[in-house]
Amino acid sequence: MTDGVPTWEEIARDHGRFLYAVAYRLSGNDDEAQDLVQESLIRVRRGLERYEPGSLEGWLARIVTNVFLDEMRRRKRRPTDALPDDPERVLPAAPAADEVYVGLSDDIQAALSALPEEFRVPVVMCDVADQSYEQIAEALGVPVGTVRSRLHRGRKLLREMLSEHAA
Amino acid sequence: MSTPARFARAAVVTVVAAGALVGSAAWLVPDAGAATDPVTVLERARTATVREDFSGTVEVSWKVDGRWHAERTPVSATGGTVQVGAGTRQAEGRGHDRWVAGVSGWRAGWDEAADAPAPAPDRHWKLSVRPGPQIAGRATDVVTARDRATGKPRLKEFTDRTTGVLMRRTVLGPDGRPVRRVGFVEVSKLGGSRSTPPTTPARRAADAARTPAAVRSVPDSVDAPGAVGDRYRLVSRYRRADGTVQLYYSDGLFGVSVFEREGTLDRASLTRGDPVDVSGADAVGYETAGGTVVVWDHDGVVRTVVSDLPAADLADFARGFDDRHDAAGGWLRAVGDYLLGPFGWR
Amino acid sequence: MTAFDPTAGAPFDDSLLSAWLDDECTPAEAAAVEAALASPDVAARLAEVASARTAVRSAPWPEPPAGFWDRVHAAVDAADGVTDSVAAPAPVVALPVRRRPTRWVAALGAAAAAVVAAVVLVPGPATVRPAVGTLVDAHALRSSIQGDAASTLAPIAVSAGFRP
């Protein structure tokens, strides 16, 4: 590390789990989470020169969220891109041992994945990446009030889905 | 209670609460001298006895079966040394050293620094700070810690606005009513000049060999989970001179000690207390001046937990401590309880 | 009779409940939320969003599969045209299996002897009489290391003996 700026390897080592957790909660599956982390670290490496020491996890959360949103926009523009060449990849792969989480953790992920993207992103940024409303607003390019209302609606929807399952 | 009566009571309580709120509207607007960051206020209070000299009387009061008990003791801080009590009931602290006087003289009570930080006080609690009432003639700020799930206040810490000294700590039960208080009823010399720390008999006579020793690991026969539920984190482990293991957990505002000793509980030796269900074990609970206590045995280990948490919360902690063996089930149950509890579904 | 609703007349913005949980309210908003919590309906709605918030926050972080970070390092380097032959993993060589039957038999014998000794020599579980008063004081001493020393030590001075 020089001048308080970590190297990308240090970021991968010290904040890799954080990046993967945010990526997984946003995307809802391991394959996409891996791609998001990889692309995020490429952007981290290229952007390190412009990084100003401050909230590193805030900066990383913003990068991984942007990578996710870019991918979502790309799919909306070119829906055929979402269809993989390999027909076997249409079906979700069986989870590897590392991906199997017990009980309600799966339910939380399922509920998060079922949330519309506009609610899921602020919920993940707030409750997984621990970002302030201002940071989320800046990352998403929306007013703080919009973050507040989307986050609240997202949590209400989550609560409904989780309580349906629990009942 | 019948439904109309319950509505009537809720209406009265709500009207009274709203009236009180309007009556004390000035409290809602922080004045120029009031602190604004509760975490800073709490941290300042935590270390105030190191910075400030004072002399006064502290009242410890605790509720048993709806009835308040209270005892008073002299307390002073001089040059960073805190002294409480008199005669054969005294304790003294300086830095991380502690001494206790009993009928057989002074003994060392502690000589270890805390080896890990507790969680930040706002990690699990919703904190706010407002101007508080006068306590022992001093203007205070009050930090209120609310349960994020219910919005109910569960702890109030009143600190001297000028020096930051903790003037009163009030613990509130799940219904938001006070169950325990420790606070000054009179104080003097606060905010004055510092004095030289006293040379006391404590440090000369202390038997350091009998103080608890911090340990990195505990015997296999006892348990020391890194966390209990999603709230309490293991902060440190000690081995006492008699072989008892002491684990100290914290959620940032409340500390809980778990004492574990191999063996079976000699129930006949216990003072009669309240029955407490800890995961099927018949535990015994007490309310004492020093805190709430639950004692039980499980799998050949006798456990005693102590905290200034209200009884219901300490019983939950004890159940959480025993339930962690079934990590997935315990976690599922905890989240399930959290989801369904407020609605009376469990 | 209808319960008094402090929010009646001025519509209460429910999104303030989430903001309150996240410490994102202004002091005036926080005061409004705390006043509104007198209403059981508002309190129930707070409990709902709080439960969802806690569920997400307390869910364990997922772990990537084994070998993922090695692949990421290679991919990030490749993306920027960096090759690092030094970083190539060393081949894994299996250690030869060592057979030492004499030690194995000796260990088995020692274990059997230990079991016999344990049965014969180890006493049954001890009876424990917790000195509750002493433990309460020990808790106060430990708490005083982390908290305010005066208020945490004071109970030691008043709890003369153990009184439930």
XYZ file of C-alpha atoms in Angstrom:
677
model
C 0.000 0.000 0.000
C 1.319 3.493 -0.868
C -0.054 6.828 0.351
C -2.943 5.072 2.018
C -4.120 3.609 -1.297
C -4.279 -0.199 -1.251
C -3.287 -2.321 -4.215
C -6.011 -4.234 -6.002
C -4.546 -7.474 -4.622
C -4.908 -6.101 -1.104
C -8.476 -5.102 -1.855
C -9.218 -8.580 -3.215
C -7.679 -10.170 -0.136
C -9.228 -7.898 2.505
C -12.556 -7.004 0.888
C -13.144 -9.922 -1.462
C -15.776 -11.496 0.791
C -17.580 -8.152 1.006
C -17.579 -7.760 -2.794
C -18.804 -11.316 -3.301
C -21.544 -10.948 -0.669
C -22.887 -7.763 -2.264
C -22.612 -9.298 -5.744
C -24.399 -12.461 -4.668
C -27.217 -10.616 -2.922
C -27.698 -8.400 -5.972
C -27.561 -11.105 -8.607
C -29.011 -14.040 -6.666
C -26.690 -16.708 -7.975
C -23.115 -17.799 -7.760
C -22.225 -17.680 -11.471
C -23.287 -14.087 -11.885
C -21.772 -13.099 -8.553
C -18.412 -14.449 -9.694
C -18.637 -12.506 -12.948
C -19.625 -9.325 -11.102
C -16.718 -9.610 -8.676
C -14.273 -10.267 -11.467
C -15.469 -7.299 -13.507
C -15.535 -5.132 -10.377
C -11.930 -5.942 -9.544
C -10.900 -5.114 -13.103
C -12.562 -1.720 -12.652
C -10.961 -1.377 -9.210
C -7.541 -1.992 -10.704
C -8.108 0.553 -13.462
C -9.656 3.079 -11.093
C -7.165 2.915 -8.268
C -5.258 5.947 -9.565
C -8.392 8.041 -9.082
C -9.288 6.559 -5.698
C -9.055 9.033 -2.854
C -8.614 7.426 0.569
C -11.953 7.416 2.313
C -14.745 4.889 2.618
C -13.196 1.993 0.714
C -16.204 -0.283 1.098
C -18.442 2.558 -0.054
C -16.337 2.895 -3.178
C -16.356 -0.877 -3.741
C -20.115 -1.135 -3.157
C -20.641 1.579 -5.729
C -18.436 -0.201 -8.257
C -20.071 -3.602 -7.870
C -23.533 -2.022 -7.981
C -22.626 -0.137 -11.154
C -21.323 -3.331 -12.745
C -24.590 -5.043 -11.832
C -26.746 -2.183 -13.148
C -24.679 -1.964 -16.355
C -25.265 -5.662 -16.893
C -29.007 -5.271 -16.279
C -29.178 -2.373 -18.764
C -27.185 -4.356 -21.305
C -29.635 -7.241 -21.031
C -32.602 -4.936 -21.425
C -31.125 -3.398 -24.558
C -30.157 -6.740 -26.088
C -32.395 -9.375 -24.559
C -30.912 -12.112 -26.728
C -27.660 -11.629 -24.874
C -29.257 -13.249 -21.909
C -29.605 -16.495 -23.824
C -26.379 -18.406 -23.485
C -24.892 -20.327 -26.370
C -24.502 -23.453 -24.337
C -28.012 -24.967 -23.995
C -27.029 -26.667 -20.755
C -26.555 -23.291 -19.164
C -30.243 -22.494 -19.563
C -30.900 -24.659 -16.555
C -29.415 -23.437 -13.315
C -26.530 -25.590 -12.228
C -26.934 -27.668 -9.081
C -25.481 -25.709 -6.186
C -21.970 -26.619 -5.166
C -21.313 -27.448 -1.534
C -20.012 -23.938 -0.953
C -23.244 -22.422 -2.209
C -25.558 -24.345 0.065
C -26.718 -22.191 2.928
C -28.941 -23.420 5.645
C -32.583 -22.596 6.042
C -33.725 -19.037 6.070
C -30.598 -17.660 4.448
C -31.850 -19.312 1.253
C -35.286 -17.857 1.834
C -33.855 -14.392 2.295
C -31.918 -14.720 -0.938
C -35.005 -16.036 -2.727
C -37.055 -13.121 -1.416
C -34.358 -10.627 -2.380
C -34.135 -12.108 -5.868
C -37.910 -11.825 -6.217
C -37.818 -8.119 -5.393
C -37.973 -5.783 -8.371
C -34.510 -4.445 -9.101
C -35.434 -0.875 -8.136
C -36.145 -2.062 -4.566
C -33.527 -4.808 -4.338
C -30.562 -2.554 -5.091
C -31.184 -0.038 -2.279
C -31.954 -2.869 0.177
C -28.695 -4.654 -0.657
C -26.687 -1.436 -0.622
C -28.128 -0.484 2.765
C -28.455 -3.812 4.576
C -25.607 -5.817 3.054
C -23.110 -3.134 2.003
C -24.049 -0.851 4.946
C -24.129 2.317 2.838
C -25.769 5.566 3.903
C -28.792 6.886 2.037
C -26.625 9.658 0.611
C -24.070 7.160 -0.720
C -26.842 5.039 -2.237
C -28.468 8.102 -3.787
C -25.167 9.181 -5.293
C -24.447 5.689 -6.656
C -27.905 5.359 -8.198
C -28.232 8.959 -9.341
C -31.546 9.483 -7.560
C -32.629 11.824 -4.744
C -32.191 10.693 -1.117
C -35.974 10.732 -0.667
C -36.329 8.201 -3.487
C -33.797 5.929 -1.794
C -35.744 6.195 1.445
C -39.087 5.295 -0.084
C -37.698 2.477 -2.277
C -35.813 0.995 0.638
C -38.904 1.092 2.800
C -41.109 -0.466 0.129
C -38.442 -3.091 -0.510
C -38.372 -4.048 3.152
C -42.154 -4.217 3.333
C -42.239 -6.554 0.331
C -39.467 -8.666 1.830
C -41.351 -8.885 5.107
C -44.457 -10.089 3.321
C -42.560 -12.759 1.410
C -40.636 -13.967 4.459
C -43.681 -14.118 6.713
C -45.621 -16.057 4.094
C -42.846 -18.620 4.132
C -42.521 -18.651 7.927
C -46.268 -19.110 8.377
C -58.696 -7.844 29.896
C -61.682 -7.337 27.572
C -61.170 -5.687 24.219
C -63.083 -2.446 25.016
C -61.167 -2.137 28.273
C -57.891 -2.675 26.453
C -58.830 0.007 23.925
C -59.785 2.325 26.737
C -56.482 1.741 28.466
C -54.531 2.206 25.249
C -56.417 5.439 24.628
C -55.645 6.772 28.080
C -51.997 5.779 27.880
C -51.695 7.302 24.437
C -53.409 10.538 25.424
C -51.233 10.808 28.507
C -48.119 10.057 26.490
C -49.077 12.604 23.864
C -49.856 15.164 26.553
C -46.530 14.570 28.191
C -44.864 14.942 24.848
C -46.553 18.252 24.166
C -45.774 19.404 27.691
C -42.137 18.643 27.235
C -41.900 19.850 23.670
C -38.861 21.890 24.613
C -37.002 18.612 25.053
C -37.486 17.755 21.431
C -35.438 20.683 20.242
C -31.801 20.340 21.219
C -30.595 23.533 22.889
C -27.299 25.171 22.147
C -25.489 23.408 24.978
C -26.827 19.930 24.348
C -24.739 17.184 22.813
C -25.834 15.831 19.457
C -23.947 12.558 18.946
C -25.072 9.835 21.363
C -22.060 7.584 20.711
C -19.698 10.424 21.636
C -21.726 11.167 24.766
C -21.559 7.509 25.855
C -17.836 7.256 25.190
C -17.212 10.459 27.125
C -19.219 9.070 30.067
C -17.376 5.754 29.962
C -14.014 7.410 30.552
C -15.093 10.382 32.681
C -13.917 8.931 35.992
C -10.372 8.919 34.616
C -10.566 12.655 33.851
C -12.801 14.069 36.566
C -12.646 14.291 40.342
C -15.867 14.090 42.332
C -17.347 12.928 45.565
C -20.930 11.932 46.166
C -23.548 9.347 46.995
C -24.855 6.800 44.533
C -28.159 5.004 44.944
C -28.545 1.515 43.518
C -32.180 0.530 43.093
C -33.668 -2.600 41.621
C -37.134 -3.995 41.270
C -38.201 -7.391 42.635
C -41.762 -8.571 42.027
C -42.906 -5.036 41.304
C -41.341 -3.603 44.469
C -38.317 -1.298 44.469
C -35.322 -1.942 46.722
C -32.665 0.745 47.180
C -29.247 1.064 48.822
C -26.852 4.009 48.920
C -23.070 4.109 48.949
C -20.391 6.812 48.943
C -18.500 7.106 45.647
C -15.479 9.250 44.796
C -12.982 9.750 41.996
C -9.602 11.265 42.831
C -6.809 11.636 40.308
C -8.149 8.727 38.282
C -8.787 6.385 41.222
C -12.416 5.458 41.835
C -13.480 4.383 45.300
C -16.903 3.062 46.278
C -18.313 1.921 49.605
C -17.072 1.961 53.183
C -15.963 -0.433 55.898
C -15.889 -4.053 54.829
C -17.744 -3.371 51.598
C -15.431 -1.318 49.425
C -14.117 -1.493 45.891
C -11.474 0.549 44.193
C -10.374 0.921 40.597
C -7.495 2.550 38.775
C -6.720 1.864 35.124
C -7.634 -1.778 34.640
C -6.739 -2.775 38.217
C -9.535 -3.456 40.695
C -9.489 -4.247 44.398
C -12.245 -5.350 46.713
C -12.343 -5.118 50.505
C -14.117 -7.782 52.526
C -14.169 -9.030 56.091
C -10.737 -10.619 55.584
C -9.165 -7.467 54.128
C -8.364 -6.243 50.642
C -7.884 -8.543 47.713
C -7.085 -7.938 44.082
C -10.185 -8.311 41.967
C -8.890 -7.695 38.482
C -5.641 -6.823 36.752
C -6.397 -7.479 33.107
C -7.177 -5.032 30.336
C -10.188 -5.806 28.170
C -8.631 -7.823 25.346
C -11.197 -7.042 22.680
C -13.487 -4.110 22.075
C -17.212 -4.457 22.642
C -19.525 -3.822 19.673
C -20.255 -0.150 19.020
C -23.229 0.972 21.151
C -25.259 1.837 18.049
C -24.589 -1.567 16.463
C -27.794 -3.037 17.863
C -29.478 -0.055 19.466
C -31.220 2.987 18.120
C -29.654 5.866 20.037
C -30.772 9.439 20.508
C -29.595 12.234 22.769
C -31.640 15.049 24.219
C -31.419 17.472 27.124
C -32.285 15.598 30.310
C -33.546 16.569 33.752
C -31.393 17.932 36.556
C -29.853 15.114 38.599
C -28.184 15.877 41.924
C -28.246 19.529 40.916
C -26.447 18.960 37.602
C -27.748 19.654 34.080
C -27.732 16.449 32.062
C -28.049 15.072 28.573
C -29.903 11.791 28.277
C -28.985 9.118 25.761
C -31.928 6.813 25.076
C -31.327 3.382 23.565
C -34.385 1.977 21.850
C -35.067 -1.520 20.621
C -35.092 -1.214 16.848
C -37.873 -3.778 16.534
C -40.344 -2.317 18.996
C -39.202 1.275 19.276
C -39.417 0.856 23.056
C -36.766 2.586 25.180
C -34.645 -0.032 27.016
C -31.830 2.033 28.510
C -31.335 5.655 29.488
C -27.949 7.076 30.394
C -27.975 10.561 31.929
C -24.627 12.329 31.711
C -23.415 15.557 33.273
C -23.476 18.140 30.499
C -20.307 19.888 31.638
C -17.995 17.011 32.531
C -19.599 14.011 30.833
C -19.743 12.004 34.085
C -22.492 9.358 34.086
C -25.074 10.615 36.556
C -27.611 7.799 36.200
C -28.118 4.581 34.254
C -31.708 3.386 34.055
C -32.512 -0.031 32.601
C -36.057 -0.499 31.287
C -37.922 -3.746 30.812
C -39.505 -4.977 27.566
C -42.601 -2.885 28.401
C -40.462 0.264 28.586
C -40.790 0.621 32.391
C -37.700 1.046 34.616
C -36.451 -2.074 36.406
C -33.010 -0.986 37.635
C -31.235 2.309 38.342
C -27.772 3.315 39.451
C -27.274 7.054 39.909
C -26.061 9.944 41.980
C -28.378 11.413 44.576
C -25.797 14.019 45.534
C -22.425 15.013 44.137
C -19.786 17.642 44.867
C -16.419 18.819 43.565
C -17.483 17.886 40.018
C -15.747 20.084 37.453
C -13.154 21.338 39.952
C -9.396 20.906 39.931
C -7.734 17.478 39.885
C -6.123 15.930 42.947
C -3.254 13.508 43.422
C -4.427 9.888 43.445
C -4.560 8.446 46.958
C -2.182 5.780 48.161
C -4.474 3.141 49.509
C -3.940 -0.065 51.420
C -5.484 -1.936 48.514
C -2.448 -1.912 46.321
C -0.095 -2.943 49.133
C -2.049 -5.971 50.281
C -3.493 -7.263 47.026
C -3.017 -10.932 46.234
C -2.496 -10.858 42.484
C -2.272 -14.649 42.250
C -5.993 -14.969 42.888
C -7.163 -12.547 40.208
C -8.823 -13.955 37.097
C -6.410 -14.546 34.228
C -7.306 -13.850 30.619
C -7.070 -17.038 28.583
C -7.023 -17.646 24.845
C -8.864 -20.940 25.087
C -11.099 -22.715 27.544
C -11.241 -26.418 28.497
C -13.114 -28.610 26.019
C -15.630 -29.437 28.703
C -17.060 -25.913 28.734
C -18.391 -23.835 25.877
C -17.348 -20.381 24.755
C -19.330 -19.525 21.609
C -18.045 -16.457 19.776
C -21.543 -15.010 19.716
C -24.883 -15.642 21.365
C -27.751 -15.032 18.980
C -27.061 -12.235 16.535
C -26.615 -9.706 19.295
C -24.008 -10.588 21.923
C -20.350 -10.925 21.010
C -17.761 -12.742 23.130
C -15.348 -10.040 24.243
C -13.046 -11.930 26.614
C -12.418 -15.202 28.466
C -10.944 -15.627 31.912
C -10.043 -18.467 34.207
C -10.687 -17.785 37.853
C -8.480 -19.148 40.649
C -11.011 -21.892 41.509
C -11.111 -23.128 37.910
C -14.375 -21.406 36.997
C -14.324 -20.001 33.462
C -15.757 -16.506 33.068
C -16.872 -15.411 29.610
C -17.809 -11.809 29.010
C -20.273 -10.942 26.253
C -21.454 -7.528 25.162
C -23.960 -6.028 22.753
C -22.400 -2.589 23.088
C -24.561 -1.361 25.963
C -25.182 -4.427 28.122
C -22.500 -6.818 29.361
C -23.251 -10.407 30.358
C -20.883 -12.674 32.312
C -21.225 -16.425 31.896
C -19.526 -18.480 34.611
C -19.008 -22.158 33.787
C -17.823 -24.897 36.082
C -17.782 -28.630 35.403
C -20.129 -30.637 37.587
C -23.756 -30.902 38.572
C -25.654 -28.165 40.314
C -26.168 -28.640 44.038
C -29.672 -27.241 44.015
C -30.099 -27.644 47.756
C -27.322 -25.082 48.273
C -29.132 -22.380 46.313
C -31.210 -19.662 47.882
C -34.807 -19.935 46.737
C -35.347 -17.963 43.554
C -37.706 -17.694 40.598
C -38.109 -20.657 38.246
C -36.727 -19.944 34.759
C -37.003 -22.268 31.774
C -33.685 -22.485 29.930
C -34.212 -24.855 27.016
C -35.924 -27.429 29.197
C -33.535 -27.135 32.144
C -34.981 -25.945 35.430
C -32.990 -22.794 36.026
C -33.220 -20.479 39.011
C -33.373 -16.704 38.649
C -32.612 -13.877 41.084
C -32.753 -10.095 41.096
C -29.868 -8.674 43.132
C -28.374 -5.236 43.672
C -25.531 -6.225 41.372
C -27.692 -7.593 38.589
C -30.038 -10.272 37.390
C -28.785 -13.849 37.793
C -29.781 -17.163 36.225
C -28.229 -20.477 37.386
C -28.689 -23.878 35.728
C -26.769 -26.961 34.694
C -26.529 -28.576 31.287
C -24.475 -31.536 30.076
C -22.290 -31.696 33.186
C -21.559 -27.972 33.340
C -23.034 -25.551 35.862
C -23.688 -22.130 34.376
C -24.361 -18.843 36.106
C -25.130 -15.776 33.995
C -25.106 -12.270 35.444
C -26.033 -8.950 33.876
C -27.951 -5.764 34.525
C -30.267 -6.859 31.717
C -33.923 -7.252 32.739
C -34.912 -10.800 33.717
C -36.733 -11.609 30.464
C -33.758 -10.539 28.362
C -31.259 -12.463 30.480
C -33.441 -15.596 30.238
C -33.425 -15.136 26.444
C -29.640 -14.847 26.548
C -29.379 -18.047 28.635
C -31.612 -19.898 26.165
C -29.555 -18.526 23.280
C -26.375 -19.744 24.956
C -27.740 -23.284 25.263
C -29.451 -23.295 21.865
C -26.380 -22.425 19.843
C -25.441 -26.148 19.583
C -28.148 -26.388 16.959
C -26.651 -23.519 14.998
C -28.955 -23.655 11.996
C -32.038 -24.386 14.072
C -31.144 -21.712 16.615
C -30.599 -19.155 13.924
C -33.777 -20.106 12.132
C -35.665 -19.961 15.385
C -34.175 -16.578 16.240
C -35.195 -15.059 12.929
C -38.572 -16.793 13.093
C -39.146 -15.400 16.570
C -38.105 -12.002 15.327
C -40.525 -12.152 12.440
C -43.458 -13.585 14.305
C -42.859 -12.478 17.860
C -44.275 -8.961 17.610
C -47.567 -10.392 16.409
C -47.933 -12.980 19.119
C -47.668 -15.863 16.663
C -45.071 -17.577 18.872
C -64.314 4.337 21.636
C -61.516 4.894 19.168
C -57.929 4.889 20.313
C -56.217 8.240 19.995
C -53.974 8.330 16.975
C -51.241 10.978 17.275
C -50.735 10.834 13.539
C -54.387 11.618 12.779
C -54.802 14.797 10.792
C -51.255 14.796 9.508
C -50.530 11.812 7.292
C -47.577 9.895 8.651
C -44.929 9.030 6.090
C -44.183 5.346 6.733
C -40.833 5.544 4.988
C -39.693 7.510 8.030
C -39.781 4.219 9.941
C -37.031 2.765 7.780
C -35.106 6.016 7.981
C -35.455 5.962 11.774
C -34.095 2.416 11.928
C -31.133 3.453 9.784
C -30.343 6.626 11.753
C -31.202 8.631 8.645
C -33.799 10.956 10.194
C -33.361 14.585 11.061
C -33.914 15.285 14.782
C -37.404 16.604 13.997
C -38.248 13.499 11.970
C -36.910 11.218 14.711
C -39.069 13.033 17.256
C -42.073 12.616 14.976
C -41.415 8.887 14.620
C -40.982 8.413 18.362
C -44.229 10.271 19.003
C -46.016 8.216 16.352
C -44.806 4.989 17.951
C -47.380 5.573 20.677
C -49.831 4.247 18.123
C -49.917 0.430 18.175
C -50.492 0.434 14.402
C -47.358 2.432 13.765
C -45.414 0.278 16.236
C -46.586 -2.855 14.415
C -45.525 -1.405 11.066
C -42.125 -0.555 12.538
C -41.772 -4.153 13.776
C -42.497 -5.406 10.256
C -39.803 -3.413 8.497
C -37.391 -3.979 11.385
C -37.812 -7.734 11.032
C -37.029 -7.622 7.301
C -34.046 -5.370 7.930
C -32.679 -7.710 10.627
C -33.267 -10.789 8.500
C -31.135 -9.415 5.657
C -28.474 -7.990 7.942
C -28.108 -11.143 10.029
C -28.045 -13.597 7.123
C -24.558 -15.117 6.821
C -22.442 -13.826 3.966
C -22.257 -16.279 1.087
C -18.813 -17.681 0.324
C -17.450 -18.079 -3.193
C -16.485 -21.576 -4.303
C -12.996 -22.913 -3.701
C -10.410 -21.710 -6.219
C -12.428 -18.633 -7.127
C -9.861 -16.092 -5.999
C -7.053 -17.768 -7.944
C -9.201 -17.587 -11.072
C -10.066 -13.935 -10.398
C -6.418 -12.989 -9.967
C -5.535 -14.636 -13.245
C -8.515 -13.042 -15.018
C -7.825 -9.533 -13.714
C -4.186 -9.790 -14.681
C -5.114 -11.149 -18.114
C -7.632 -8.343 -18.640
C -4.857 -5.792 -18.291
C -2.272 -7.833 -20.169
C -0.232 -8.672 -17.096
C 1.432 -12.048 -16.809
C 3.188 -13.113 -13.717
C 4.966 -16.384 -14.034
C 6.137 -16.144 -10.433
C 2.536 -16.276 -9.280
C 1.898 -19.603 -10.972
C 0.952 -22.106 -8.326
C 3.521 -24.702 -7.431
C 2.559 -28.244 -8.344
C 1.090 -30.201 -5.514
C 3.036 -33.346 -4.712
C 1.365 -36.055 -2.709
C 3.311 -37.077 0.337
C 4.257 -40.736 0.484
C 2.084 -42.809 2.715
C 4.053 -43.898 5.722
C 3.236 -47.178 7.353
C 4.431 -47.582 10.884
C 2.553 -50.551 12.292
C 4.583 -50.777 15.458
C 3.685 -47.171 16.454
C 0.074 -47.813 15.486
C -0.167 -50.880 17.677
C 1.576 -49.044 20.515
C -0.875 -46.144 20.201
C -3.830 -48.501 20.268
C -2.441 -50.148 23.388
C -1.905 -46.775 25.046
C -5.435 -45.693 24.173
C -6.867 -48.891 25.626
C -4.841 -48.386 28.782
C -6.080 -44.809 29.014
C -9.687 -45.935 28.724
C -9.187 -48.472 31.507
C -7.448 -45.833 33.653
C -10.230 -43.358 32.984
C -12.911 -45.795 34.048
C -11.044 -46.714 37.199
C -9.565 -43.389 38.247
C -11.772 -40.554 37.023
C -14.292 -39.526 39.663
C -17.924 -38.810 38.845
C -19.050 -35.250 38.151
C -18.359 -32.828 40.967
C -21.197 -31.131 42.787
C -21.026 -27.394 42.252
C -22.365 -24.782 44.632
C -22.083 -21.506 42.759
C -21.052 -18.652 45.053
C -23.619 -16.391 43.442
C -22.711 -13.275 45.438
C -19.034 -13.615 44.487
C -19.941 -14.153 40.837
C -22.181 -11.071 40.843
C -19.241 -9.049 42.189
C -16.921 -10.618 39.589
C -19.324 -9.513 36.873
C -19.334 -5.970 38.284
C -15.520 -5.925 38.317
C -15.317 -7.057 34.691
C -18.048 -4.639 33.604
C -16.192 -1.778 35.252
C -13.198 -2.401 32.948
C -15.347 -1.683 29.903
C -17.944 0.682 31.309
C -18.173 3.622 33.667
C -16.224 2.533 36.768
C -18.299 4.361 39.405
C -21.752 3.053 38.440
C -20.546 -0.489 37.744
C -18.539 -0.817 40.981
C -21.201 0.756 43.204
C -23.332 -2.433 43.478
C -20.328 -4.247 45.003
C -20.460 -1.815 47.908
C -24.141 -2.357 48.567
C -24.611 -6.059 47.853
C -23.510 -7.112 51.340
C -23.981 -10.816 51.004
C -26.212 -12.379 48.396
C -29.779 -11.271 48.674
C -32.247 -12.319 46.052
